[in-house]
XYZ file of C-alpha atoms in Angstrom:
752
model
C -16.953 -0.726 2.894
C -18.241 0.710 -0.395
C -21.711 0.806 1.110
C -20.320 2.603 4.140
C -18.934 5.310 1.885
C -22.372 5.897 0.385
C -23.942 6.085 3.819
C -21.475 8.646 5.057
C -22.320 11.081 2.246
C -26.002 10.823 3.059
C -25.343 11.453 6.719
C -23.392 14.592 5.927
C -26.123 16.117 3.815
C -28.673 15.284 6.493
C -26.426 16.966 9.034
C -26.712 20.222 7.123
C -30.472 19.908 6.958
C -30.956 19.273 10.639
C -28.466 21.837 11.926
C -30.149 24.472 14.084
C -30.058 28.157 13.214
C -30.341 27.864 9.433
C -32.988 29.406 7.232
C -35.665 27.617 5.233
C -33.852 28.536 2.017
C -30.679 26.872 3.252
C -32.651 23.793 4.280
C -34.194 23.580 0.824
C -30.792 23.888 -0.890
C -29.305 21.250 1.395
C -32.261 18.946 0.713
C -31.923 19.410 -3.051
C -28.156 18.739 -2.874
C -28.757 15.623 -0.815
C -31.404 14.250 -3.200
C -29.258 14.984 -6.255
C -26.333 13.217 -4.620
C -28.420 10.125 -3.874
C -29.688 10.135 -7.463
C -26.100 10.184 -8.767
C -26.411 13.708 -10.227
C -23.159 14.955 -8.778
C -22.909 18.067 -10.969
C -26.335 19.213 -9.871
C -25.496 18.447 -6.253
C -22.340 20.556 -6.532
C -24.346 23.492 -7.891
C -26.699 23.392 -4.913
C -23.733 23.156 -2.536
C -22.055 26.159 -4.209
C -25.198 28.209 -3.754
C -25.449 27.035 -0.161
C -21.855 27.987 0.525
C -22.451 31.530 -0.711
C -25.068 31.902 2.011
C -22.971 30.251 4.721
C -19.262 30.541 3.998
C -18.137 29.634 7.525
C -19.716 26.177 7.653
C -16.908 23.641 7.073
C -19.465 20.865 6.571
C -20.473 22.337 3.224
C -16.833 22.250 2.105
C -16.580 18.657 3.296
C -19.727 17.676 1.397
C -18.389 19.337 -1.743
C -15.134 17.386 -1.417
C -17.015 14.099 -1.032
C -19.305 14.888 -3.967
C -16.241 15.593 -6.108
C -14.796 12.300 -4.872
C -17.859 10.346 -6.002
C -17.953 12.276 -9.259
C -14.438 10.989 -10.012
C -15.581 7.424 -9.447
C -13.980 7.331 -5.963
C -10.522 7.450 -7.565
C -9.151 10.592 -5.854
C -8.673 9.047 -2.423
C -5.424 10.859 -1.683
C -6.936 14.263 -2.530
C -9.964 13.596 -0.328
C -7.713 12.537 2.543
C -5.721 15.764 2.284
C -8.907 17.838 2.149
C -10.324 16.227 5.291
C -7.014 16.727 7.063
C -7.039 20.400 6.101
C -10.564 20.823 7.469
C -9.577 19.174 10.721
C -6.580 21.482 11.065
C -8.786 24.498 10.418
C -10.946 23.492 13.358
C -7.793 23.133 15.479
C -9.016 19.855 16.942
C -7.524 16.404 17.138
C -9.128 13.066 17.773
C -7.261 12.784 21.047
C -8.879 16.023 22.234
C -12.448 14.761 21.932
C -13.671 14.755 25.491
C -17.301 15.807 25.469
C -20.590 15.853 23.628
C -19.760 19.275 22.153
C -17.436 17.542 19.718
C -20.040 15.041 18.497
C -21.144 17.389 15.704
C -17.718 16.843 14.118
C -18.133 13.069 14.231
C -18.899 12.772 10.501
C -15.532 14.316 9.644
C -13.698 11.933 11.945
C -15.665 8.956 10.650
C -14.788 9.804 7.049
C -11.135 10.018 7.995
C -11.358 6.583 9.626
C -12.911 5.103 6.454
C -10.074 6.457 4.312
C -7.448 5.166 6.756
C -9.171 1.787 6.604
C -8.950 1.570 2.820
C -5.336 2.724 2.879
C -4.545 -0.076 5.357
C -3.599 2.418 8.042
C -5.444 0.388 10.629
C -3.953 1.903 13.774
C -5.122 5.389 12.837
C -8.556 4.104 11.834
C -8.989 2.210 15.105
C -7.885 5.227 17.141
C -10.573 7.387 15.527
C -13.239 4.671 15.653
C -12.729 4.011 19.348
C -13.057 7.722 20.139
C -16.339 7.851 18.228
C -17.506 4.724 20.011
C -17.229 6.517 23.351
C -20.003 8.907 22.231
C -22.208 6.351 20.517
C -25.370 7.207 22.466
C -26.283 10.569 20.851
C -25.659 9.285 17.321
C -28.467 8.287 15.003
C -29.003 4.529 14.863
C -27.776 4.243 11.281
C -24.586 6.201 11.948
C -23.950 4.314 15.200
C -24.241 1.049 13.274
C -21.778 2.310 10.657
C -19.222 3.185 13.343
C -19.603 -0.216 15.011
C -19.370 -2.177 11.751
C -16.243 -0.246 10.773
C -14.615 -1.032 14.127
C -15.596 -4.706 13.889
C -13.968 -4.924 10.470
C -10.832 -3.241 11.771
C -10.605 -5.520 14.809
C -10.881 -8.607 12.606
C -8.277 -7.287 10.182
C -5.900 -6.739 13.084
C -6.746 -10.113 14.679
C -8.548 -8.835 17.769
C -11.603 -11.121 17.738
C -12.526 -10.619 21.398
C -13.030 -6.895 20.843
C -14.978 -7.604 17.664
C -17.362 -9.921 19.528
C -17.909 -7.289 22.213
C -18.890 -4.743 19.558
C -21.148 -7.251 17.811
C -23.043 -7.677 21.077
C -23.514 -3.890 21.185
C -24.673 -3.938 17.558
C -27.273 -6.586 18.330
C -28.733 -4.375 21.068
C -28.776 -1.390 18.709
C -30.522 -3.421 16.019
C -33.153 -4.736 18.419
C -33.722 -1.245 19.839
C -34.066 0.262 16.377
C -36.442 -2.503 15.287
C -38.680 -1.998 18.301
C -38.794 1.779 17.821
C -39.642 1.490 14.126
C -42.321 -1.126 14.761
C -43.843 1.074 17.459
C -44.096 3.970 15.043
C -45.542 1.738 12.353
C -48.405 0.587 14.524
C -49.831 4.084 14.717
C -49.632 4.629 10.979
C -52.362 3.852 8.500
C -51.912 0.211 7.566
C -53.610 0.765 4.214
C -51.008 3.292 3.163
C -48.886 1.660 0.466
C -45.954 3.966 1.157
C -45.864 2.987 4.817
C -46.016 -0.682 3.878
C -43.127 -0.300 1.444
C -41.046 1.556 4.008
C -41.745 -1.111 6.590
C -40.716 -3.876 4.170
C -37.541 -1.980 3.277
C -36.711 -1.519 6.946
C -37.321 -5.224 7.670
C -35.012 -6.204 4.814
C -32.345 -3.834 6.163
C -32.599 -5.359 9.638
C -32.297 -8.894 8.219
C -29.262 -7.884 6.156
C -27.615 -6.416 9.278
C -28.298 -9.613 11.246
C -26.854 -11.768 8.451
C -23.763 -9.550 8.344
C -23.336 -9.851 12.117
C -23.533 -13.664 11.937
C -20.767 -13.664 9.321
C -18.600 -11.391 11.458
C -19.121 -13.696 14.433
C -17.983 -16.709 12.410
C -14.847 -14.847 11.358
C -14.133 -13.915 14.975
C -14.630 -17.472 16.234
C -12.418 -18.796 13.427
C -9.628 -16.481 14.546
C -10.138 -17.636 18.134
C -10.259 -21.308 17.003
C -13.484 -21.692 19.022
C -14.942 -24.530 16.990
C -18.062 -25.176 19.078
C -19.202 -21.566 19.014
C -18.252 -21.339 15.353
C -20.386 -24.370 14.495
C -23.461 -22.717 16.020
C -22.925 -19.499 14.121
C -22.244 -21.335 10.850
C -25.802 -22.706 11.007
C -27.165 -19.182 11.433
C -25.092 -17.962 8.490
C -26.327 -20.757 6.235
C -29.925 -20.049 7.286
C -29.710 -16.320 6.612
C -27.354 -16.226 3.613
C -27.951 -19.614 2.026
C -25.310 -21.010 -0.314
C -23.773 -17.645 -1.139
C -20.037 -17.380 -1.775
C -19.255 -15.679 1.589
C -21.163 -18.295 3.611
C -19.581 -21.216 1.739
C -16.114 -19.697 2.161
C -16.720 -19.377 5.893
C -17.980 -22.924 6.190
C -14.993 -24.161 4.176
C -12.656 -22.365 6.590
C -14.479 -23.990 9.500
C -14.019 -27.467 7.999
C -10.385 -26.650 7.308
C -9.829 -25.871 10.990
C -11.435 -29.189 11.913
C -9.050 -31.028 9.592
C -11.769 -32.031 7.113
C -9.725 -30.943 4.126
C -11.669 -32.842 1.474
C -14.939 -31.339 2.663
C -13.336 -27.888 2.718
C -12.300 -28.308 -0.930
C -15.787 -29.560 -1.835
C -17.418 -26.518 -0.237
C -15.087 -24.159 -2.084
C -15.823 -25.849 -5.394
C -19.564 -25.579 -4.775
C -19.407 -21.783 -4.349
C -20.568 -19.917 -7.429
C -17.856 -17.272 -7.525
C -18.877 -16.170 -11.026
C -22.011 -14.507 -9.639
C -20.141 -12.593 -6.942
C -19.746 -8.835 -7.608
C -16.322 -7.696 -8.713
C -13.704 -5.807 -6.717
C -15.087 -2.448 -7.838
C -18.222 -3.094 -5.775
C -16.961 -5.217 -2.898
C -13.230 -4.494 -2.789
C -12.546 -8.225 -2.988
C -11.236 -10.499 -5.724
C -13.165 -13.680 -4.990
C -11.386 -15.751 -7.634
C -8.067 -14.816 -6.059
C -9.394 -15.901 -2.650
C -10.669 -19.153 -4.119
C -7.287 -20.239 -5.504
C -5.458 -19.018 -2.419
C -7.686 -21.027 -0.093
C -7.195 -24.143 -2.192
C -3.453 -23.581 -1.853
C -3.744 -23.267 1.939
C -5.796 -26.460 2.192
C -3.369 -28.477 0.064
C -0.479 -27.091 2.088
C -2.151 -28.484 5.201
C -2.518 -31.821 3.424
C 1.240 -31.884 2.756
C 0.742 -31.493 -1.020
C 3.123 -28.590 -1.396
C 3.644 -28.722 -5.160
C -0.096 -28.657 -5.720
C -0.430 -25.876 -3.165
C 2.216 -23.872 -5.047
C 0.263 -24.376 -8.280
C -2.874 -22.893 -6.702
C -0.976 -19.964 -5.193
C 0.431 -19.143 -8.627
C -3.108 -19.217 -10.009
C -4.121 -16.799 -7.250
C -1.232 -14.498 -8.185
C -2.363 -14.505 -11.818
C -5.913 -13.601 -10.801
C -4.582 -10.858 -8.549
C -2.450 -9.394 -11.345
C -5.421 -9.493 -13.737
C -7.573 -7.692 -11.181
C -4.935 -5.004 -10.631
C -4.615 -4.534 -14.399
C -8.382 -4.027 -14.667
C -8.426 -1.558 -11.793
C -5.711 0.617 -13.290
C -2.057 1.480 -12.928
C -2.638 3.082 -9.541
C -3.670 -0.184 -7.945
C -0.738 -1.057 -5.750
C -2.702 -2.188 -2.729
C -2.575 1.007 -0.718
C 0.821 0.269 0.767
C 2.320 3.658 -0.078
C 1.725 6.998 1.564
C 1.846 9.462 -1.301
C -1.467 10.710 -2.639
C -0.455 9.960 -6.229
C -0.276 6.242 -5.395
C -4.030 6.202 -4.758
C -5.065 8.083 -7.878
C -6.772 6.185 -10.652
C -8.236 3.344 -8.605
C -11.542 3.388 -6.698
C -11.094 3.618 -2.943
C -13.271 0.569 -2.321
C -10.868 -1.515 -4.429
C -7.657 -0.454 -2.682
C -7.779 -3.550 -0.469
C -8.279 -5.929 -3.405
C -4.554 -6.295 -4.140
C -3.154 -9.256 -2.173
C 0.126 -9.587 -4.061
C 2.456 -9.484 -1.070
C 0.412 -11.945 0.979
C 0.357 -14.348 -1.967
C 4.104 -13.971 -2.491
C 4.552 -14.868 1.173
C 2.475 -18.007 0.620
C 4.456 -18.954 -2.476
C 7.715 -18.462 -0.590
C 6.605 -20.756 2.220
C 5.562 -23.457 -0.237
C 8.808 -23.187 -2.197
C 10.793 -23.512 1.015
C 8.915 -26.717 1.835
C 9.545 -28.329 -1.550
C 13.291 -27.625 -1.441
C 13.587 -24.561 -3.691
C 15.170 -22.059 -1.303
C 16.455 -19.590 -3.899
C 13.023 -19.173 -5.480
C 11.501 -18.929 -1.998
C 14.076 -16.255 -1.103
C 13.017 -14.110 -4.057
C 9.342 -14.303 -3.090
C 9.935 -13.587 0.586
C 12.328 -10.712 -0.146
C 9.566 -8.995 -2.090
C 7.087 -9.630 0.726
C 9.456 -8.301 3.402
C 9.363 -4.876 1.755
C 5.828 -4.539 3.123
C 5.907 -6.833 6.173
C 9.305 -5.828 7.507
C 8.107 -5.923 11.116
C 7.322 -9.657 11.110
C 9.903 -11.706 13.060
C 8.545 -14.901 11.545
C 9.167 -13.650 8.009
C 12.783 -12.754 8.822
C 13.267 -16.270 10.186
C 11.910 -17.746 6.947
C 14.373 -15.657 4.949
C 17.214 -16.958 7.104
C 15.986 -20.517 6.537
C 16.105 -19.912 2.786
C 19.732 -18.796 3.098
C 20.643 -21.795 5.264
C 18.974 -24.280 2.925
C 20.629 -22.744 -0.120
C 24.075 -23.017 1.497
C 23.947 -26.381 3.216
C 24.548 -28.318 -0.013
C 22.731 -31.331 -1.369
C 24.946 -34.325 -0.789
C 23.789 -37.786 -1.773
C 23.614 -38.735 1.864
C 21.211 -35.870 2.598
C 18.955 -36.687 -0.320
C 18.888 -40.455 0.070
C 19.769 -40.942 3.695
C 22.606 -43.346 2.836
C 26.341 -43.016 3.449
C 28.253 -42.770 0.205
C 31.839 -43.407 -0.715
C 31.741 -40.047 -2.470
C 31.422 -38.511 0.960
C 34.625 -40.257 2.073
C 36.932 -40.676 -0.936
C 37.543 -37.357 -2.636
C 39.969 -38.618 -5.302
C 42.315 -41.454 -6.270
C 45.818 -40.428 -7.425
C 48.339 -42.651 -9.174
C 48.281 -46.335 -10.051
C 49.617 -49.592 -8.696
C 52.150 -49.297 -5.906
C 51.951 -45.504 -6.018
C 48.177 -45.390 -5.876
C 46.987 -42.942 -3.246
C 43.484 -42.394 -1.841
C 42.630 -38.769 -1.045
C 40.013 -38.571 1.692
C 37.473 -35.759 1.994
C 38.047 -32.933 4.436
C 36.322 -33.018 7.774
C 33.809 -30.295 6.814
C 31.472 -31.213 3.973
C 29.321 -28.111 4.173
C 29.244 -25.980 1.051
C 29.014 -22.437 2.354
C 28.701 -19.717 -0.257
C 30.454 -16.578 0.892
C 29.832 -13.226 -0.729
C 33.462 -12.177 -1.089
C 33.996 -8.496 -1.660
C 30.335 -7.783 -1.102
C 28.487 -6.223 1.792
C 26.623 -8.690 3.976
C 23.617 -6.337 3.957
C 23.001 -6.908 0.252
C 19.999 -9.259 0.029
C 21.476 -12.424 -1.430
C 20.970 -15.956 -0.126
C 24.220 -16.056 1.827
C 24.997 -17.066 5.388
C 26.099 -13.513 6.150
C 22.687 -12.194 5.151
C 21.069 -15.010 7.152
C 22.832 -13.678 10.253
C 21.336 -10.228 9.620
C 17.857 -11.699 9.125
C 18.090 -13.628 12.388
C 19.298 -10.548 14.227
C 16.283 -8.632 12.912
C 13.962 -11.429 13.995
C 15.370 -11.433 17.527
C 15.113 -7.655 17.834
C 11.467 -7.715 16.742
C 10.514 -10.149 19.494
C 9.463 -8.638 22.832
C 12.018 -8.739 25.613
C 9.509 -10.286 27.989
C 7.135 -12.839 26.505
C 3.871 -11.169 27.426
C 2.063 -11.093 24.138
C -0.737 -13.360 23.077
C -2.340 -14.046 19.724
C -3.062 -16.678 17.153
C -0.991 -18.845 14.809
C -1.645 -18.833 11.131
C -0.924 -20.774 7.974
C 0.810 -18.521 5.515
C -2.387 -16.751 4.437
C -5.622 -16.522 6.306
C -7.910 -18.992 4.652
C -11.538 -18.804 3.604
C -12.926 -15.778 5.435
C -15.605 -13.536 4.037
C -13.434 -10.478 3.577
C -10.638 -12.454 1.969
C -8.247 -15.216 2.763
C -5.181 -13.014 2.816
C -6.098 -10.226 5.183
C -2.963 -8.283 5.788
C -3.523 -6.728 9.199
C -0.384 -4.719 8.556
C -0.963 -2.467 11.535
C -2.509 -3.084 14.906
C -3.674 -1.085 17.869
C -3.381 -1.779 21.559
C -6.238 0.573 22.357
C -9.216 -1.137 23.890
C -12.923 -0.603 23.612
C -14.755 -3.018 25.809
C -13.353 -5.426 28.328
C -9.588 -5.790 28.345
C -8.256 -9.259 28.930
C -4.749 -10.482 29.568
C -5.024 -12.724 26.506
C -5.557 -9.677 24.254
C -1.831 -8.890 24.267
C 0.038 -9.922 21.145
C 2.682 -8.812 18.709
C 1.890 -8.500 14.994
C 3.410 -10.965 12.566
C 1.635 -9.955 9.358
C 0.717 -11.413 6.959
C 0.311 -14.265 9.444
C -1.743 -14.004 12.602
C -0.203 -12.264 15.605
C 1.874 -14.327 17.993
C 0.596 -15.778 21.246
C 2.764 -15.832 24.352
C 3.747 -19.471 23.819
C 4.375 -18.896 20.119
C 6.729 -16.036 20.918
C 8.751 -18.393 23.105
C 8.753 -21.110 20.433
C 9.781 -18.628 17.764
C 12.590 -17.333 19.970
C 13.915 -20.881 20.375
C 13.830 -21.437 16.618
C 15.646 -18.178 15.918
C 18.329 -18.922 18.523
C 18.924 -22.405 17.078
C 19.294 -21.025 13.556
C 21.521 -18.222 14.856
C 23.865 -20.722 16.511
C 24.052 -22.766 13.301
C 24.771 -19.708 11.121
C 27.413 -18.421 13.545
C 29.181 -21.794 13.408
C 29.083 -21.754 9.616
C 30.614 -18.270 9.599
C 33.301 -19.262 12.120
C 32.009 -16.957 14.851
C 32.335 -19.490 17.654
C 31.820 -17.088 20.568
C 28.531 -15.873 19.117
C 27.493 -19.451 18.342
C 28.189 -20.452 21.950
C 26.213 -17.449 23.194
C 23.179 -18.356 21.066
C 23.371 -22.048 21.990
C 23.527 -21.315 25.720
C 20.597 -18.894 25.457
C 18.680 -21.593 23.617
C 19.334 -24.172 26.311
C 18.178 -21.735 28.999
C 14.732 -21.256 27.433
C 11.929 -22.438 29.717
C 9.937 -24.393 27.129
C 12.244 -26.070 24.663
C 11.380 -28.864 22.262
C 13.455 -32.039 22.387
C 14.787 -31.450 18.873
C 16.088 -27.953 19.611
C 17.536 -29.065 22.947
C 19.475 -31.787 21.131
C 20.770 -29.283 18.572
C 21.594 -26.752 21.287
C 23.901 -29.211 23.031
C 25.597 -30.137 19.758
C 26.116 -26.540 18.669
C 27.413 -25.516 22.092
C 29.829 -28.457 22.097
C 31.122 -27.650 18.634
C 31.672 -24.001 19.523
C 33.522 -24.959 22.712
C 35.722 -27.402 20.814
C 36.637 -24.726 18.279
C 37.513 -22.460 21.201
C 39.745 -25.238 22.641
C 37.552 -25.569 25.720
C 37.166 -29.311 25.530
C 36.491 -29.804 29.215
C 33.520 -27.397 29.051
C 32.122 -29.305 26.067
C 32.040 -32.608 27.981
C 28.681 -31.964 29.656
C 27.033 -31.010 26.373
C 28.072 -34.288 24.704
C 26.543 -36.481 27.382
C 24.132 -38.897 25.648
C 21.878 -38.712 28.687
C 21.123 -35.116 27.711
C 19.016 -36.503 24.876
C 15.638 -37.643 26.144
C 13.415 -36.492 23.266
C 13.940 -35.633 19.609
C 10.366 -34.760 18.647
C 9.860 -31.653 16.560
C 6.707 -30.568 18.382
C 6.536 -28.266 21.370
C 4.489 -29.384 24.316
C 2.406 -26.591 25.790
C 0.032 -26.468 28.711
C -1.496 -23.259 27.353
C -3.489 -24.719 24.506
C -6.897 -23.457 23.516
C -9.420 -25.714 21.904
C -8.382 -26.319 18.348
C -5.386 -23.998 18.542
C -1.964 -24.723 17.119
C 0.868 -25.625 19.464
C 3.248 -23.003 18.261
C 5.819 -22.426 15.588
C 6.815 -26.081 15.395
C 3.352 -27.616 15.439
C 2.682 -27.736 11.671
C 5.257 -30.533 11.326
C 2.522 -33.081 11.893
C -0.446 -31.183 10.520
C 1.172 -30.242 7.221
C 2.391 -33.749 6.520
C 5.995 -32.549 6.383
C 8.420 -35.403 6.771
C 11.373 -35.208 9.116
C 14.641 -34.877 7.127
C 16.303 -38.245 6.689
C 19.603 -36.876 8.004
C 17.916 -36.006 11.280
C 17.891 -38.623 14.084
C 14.578 -40.443 13.986
C 14.733 -41.723 17.551
C 16.376 -41.074 20.887
C 18.690 -44.025 20.257
C 20.016 -42.635 16.976
C 20.361 -39.169 18.537
C 22.452 -40.602 21.364
C 24.515 -42.433 18.776
C 25.191 -39.067 17.129
C 26.391 -37.732 20.464
C 28.680 -40.755 20.868
C 30.115 -40.307 17.368
C 31.010 -36.742 18.296
C 32.326 -37.948 21.637
C 34.710 -40.267 19.825
C 36.065 -37.295 17.906
C 36.533 -35.483 21.196
C 38.630 -38.317 22.586
C 40.763 -38.212 19.455
C 41.610 -34.608 20.220
C 42.972 -35.791 23.562
C 44.764 -38.708 21.928
C 42.658 -41.128 23.981
C 42.171 -43.461 21.032
C 40.934 -46.476 22.965
C 38.096 -44.520 24.518
C 37.314 -43.049 21.113
C 37.138 -46.561 19.627
C 34.737 -47.704 22.352
C 32.433 -44.739 21.739
C 32.571 -45.251 18.000
C 31.687 -48.933 18.069
C 28.983 -48.524 20.672
C 27.388 -45.793 18.593
C 27.599 -48.034 15.522
C 25.839 -50.830 17.426
C 22.942 -48.475 18.264
C 22.021 -47.599 14.679
C 21.525 -49.395 11.393
C 24.668 -49.890 9.325
C 23.288 -47.718 6.537
C 22.675 -44.879 8.984
C 26.333 -44.517 9.959
C 27.481 -41.125 8.640
C 30.561 -40.729 6.439
C 32.246 -38.695 9.186
C 32.067 -41.709 11.473
C 33.686 -43.874 8.779
C 36.493 -41.331 8.488
C 36.885 -41.358 12.266
C 37.246 -45.161 12.172
C 39.885 -44.877 9.448
C 41.776 -42.292 11.510
C 41.738 -44.511 14.598
C 43.067 -47.521 12.684
C 45.824 -45.445 11.117
C 46.812 -44.172 14.545
C 46.887 -47.787 15.708
C 49.169 -48.684 12.777
C 46.563 -50.977 11.220
C 46.732 -49.701 7.626
C 45.110 -52.773 6.058
C 42.029 -52.534 8.250
C 41.781 -48.817 7.472
C 41.760 -49.660 3.753
C 39.097 -52.320 4.307
C 36.899 -49.759 6.099
C 37.211 -47.419 3.119
C 36.506 -50.132 0.540
C 33.516 -51.605 2.361
C 32.302 -48.199 3.519
C 31.480 -49.555 6.951
C 33.084 -49.824 10.376
C 34.983 -53.058 11.002
C 35.989 -54.171 14.508
C 39.730 -54.331 14.844
C 39.352 -56.439 17.941
C 36.531 -58.254 19.657
C 33.282 -56.252 19.240
C 32.951 -53.832 22.093
C 29.771 -53.454 24.068
C 29.876 -50.924 26.865
C 26.519 -50.753 28.583
C 28.012 -48.297 31.069
C 27.960 -45.632 28.357
C 24.182 -45.734 28.395
C 23.782 -45.941 32.154
C 25.991 -43.076 33.221
C 27.665 -40.103 31.551
C 31.292 -40.407 30.508
C 33.873 -37.674 31.015
C 33.098 -36.318 27.546
C 35.452 -34.321 25.462
C 34.651 -32.235 22.444
C 34.125 -33.586 18.954
C 36.704 -33.400 16.216
C 34.542 -32.415 13.210
C 33.951 -28.727 12.788
C 30.265 -29.458 12.315
C 28.461 -32.004 14.513
C 27.931 -35.328 12.809
C 24.579 -35.861 11.140
C 22.940 -32.698 12.373
C 20.428 -30.826 10.230
C 20.316 -27.080 9.881
C 18.171 -26.475 12.947
C 15.076 -25.769 10.926
C 11.677 -25.260 12.384
C 8.775 -25.914 10.130
C 7.369 -22.938 8.305
C 4.145 -21.452 9.687
C 1.189 -21.668 7.364
C -1.083 -18.883 6.916
């Protein structure tokens, strides 16, 4: 966009020259000011503009040109002042963008365009798109160069806000404009003297400009197809990009992103390594830190390969590069996230978008959450949420950090084996007076913030409840939105792998499609309709878990029932929904209502993926899909099969029978569940349940043997009850406060 800024100044001077009703003296002054500006002699240009303003004090365009010349004289570092000046000029004209309704307002188009450029660099994308789409309506009377600038600005904005369909529509318009301009210029050139060296040079310069525009359009198309996950169309355009741009850094980054989408991770890494990023211009010229993008994209690729520690290493390298870039740009470089003019002073406008700190912190937080460091992940994501507070997915990740930090790290969870430490809490006395103290029924280590407000951002379950409430409120009431999934930070695109897209616009230029509807989830891609439903299920499951941990059983039951009523529910979340609902009902002493939830026949699938009939080619399946693609392993405490999941239900069912003092039925459920799983997979809670049953039966010796051997022992002939598998029993609620062997209802973290 730095080039766009230069173009706009030239257009404004030309506008003064070509305006009707001005004298030859004014034309000469305007021409001299324009030439001095292009030559970089800003002081001389200002002198000519001052003289011109003395002759025509009522022309606001002269004031605007003076403001822009002052802006370039300062090295483009007074962005806030320029924005205020343009706003003042617009107010003086008593016009608003919304009021543009005819060709009479086209003469003010330069002012509006300049405002859109400043909004773009300040990441105020909604305002920029609103202005750009109004200008697009009157594209016909514009000069070809200015019309191209408007279209390219809108294309950039649509890609930043993840609206690729609109971007492709505008690119088609741009192609027609380019062809039309080329034909008109060639027609004029034929009548000129072919021996004239000046004409030949102008023709060569024009040809080079047309080729550069075509190359830029091919790159934009690749970015749009990457966002749409249209691999076939993207493959065709990649060839055009490589033919026009060669092995430049932008083309290799795009091709690397394409290979990443195809799952060719090694080739994607090879392409990134082959890009010569040292020769790429710095952020002062392009507004991009290519070295930061390079390390970030490597982190995204290794995340997809399941190498999360290595991915974290690369994201930290990207953060270092980003901090170095911001230090070089100046103290004012805070990424354009603030609104005050002073926050944009001291850093060139074209470099305002170079700071990707918050996107990179988001990436680091996701990686840390995957490698089991929830507190460190919480710190990173809390800093990111200051900017991306409207992302429901980010609030869910924060809640997951709180849940992981509070669920404890027992030996059984880390190794997947039952341990005597989970059963025997202490041994008191010796000899005849020796007593064994068993562990309590709840082994969860919940950290409560006593005497502290739940709204204070600490990794507590109370704060997790607030995060989940925010996430639910940010989701649309009716799932009508559509967009694209992402992987923590947009990887390998020309304009940067961590495009924020912090604001979006629902305004439409071009054909409106039903699939264009989406809700923003920056810094990730917006959410498709199916992803909204998947995300809602994940949030409800986590909400039920957190409510149970906080003892709010009515709210837990409400969340669990809402979860089970979702239309498209994965087998894993359905399993957890039944368990959480049953536990809440048991705590509310509604054992009869919990019976249906503990039916083993309710469990028909425990996969973590979400089946969807609304899949596009190459698109992700929703918020749970990265389980397979990222190489993330299912937690060992989670049932690995339908059989083990049904065994978990039966273990809980045995506890329910104990509450009704139906010990024989409880024993049958317990031993049948034990026969369905490996001995080492029997949870400590089930061992305690066996001890309790034997003590109730008066068989103290067998209870001691169960504790010593840490395994269930049949007190009578081994029981096999095939009827339990064939038809549901009259279930009663489970005794443990928390369902046996259930994880914390996590969904896998979306990558960006």
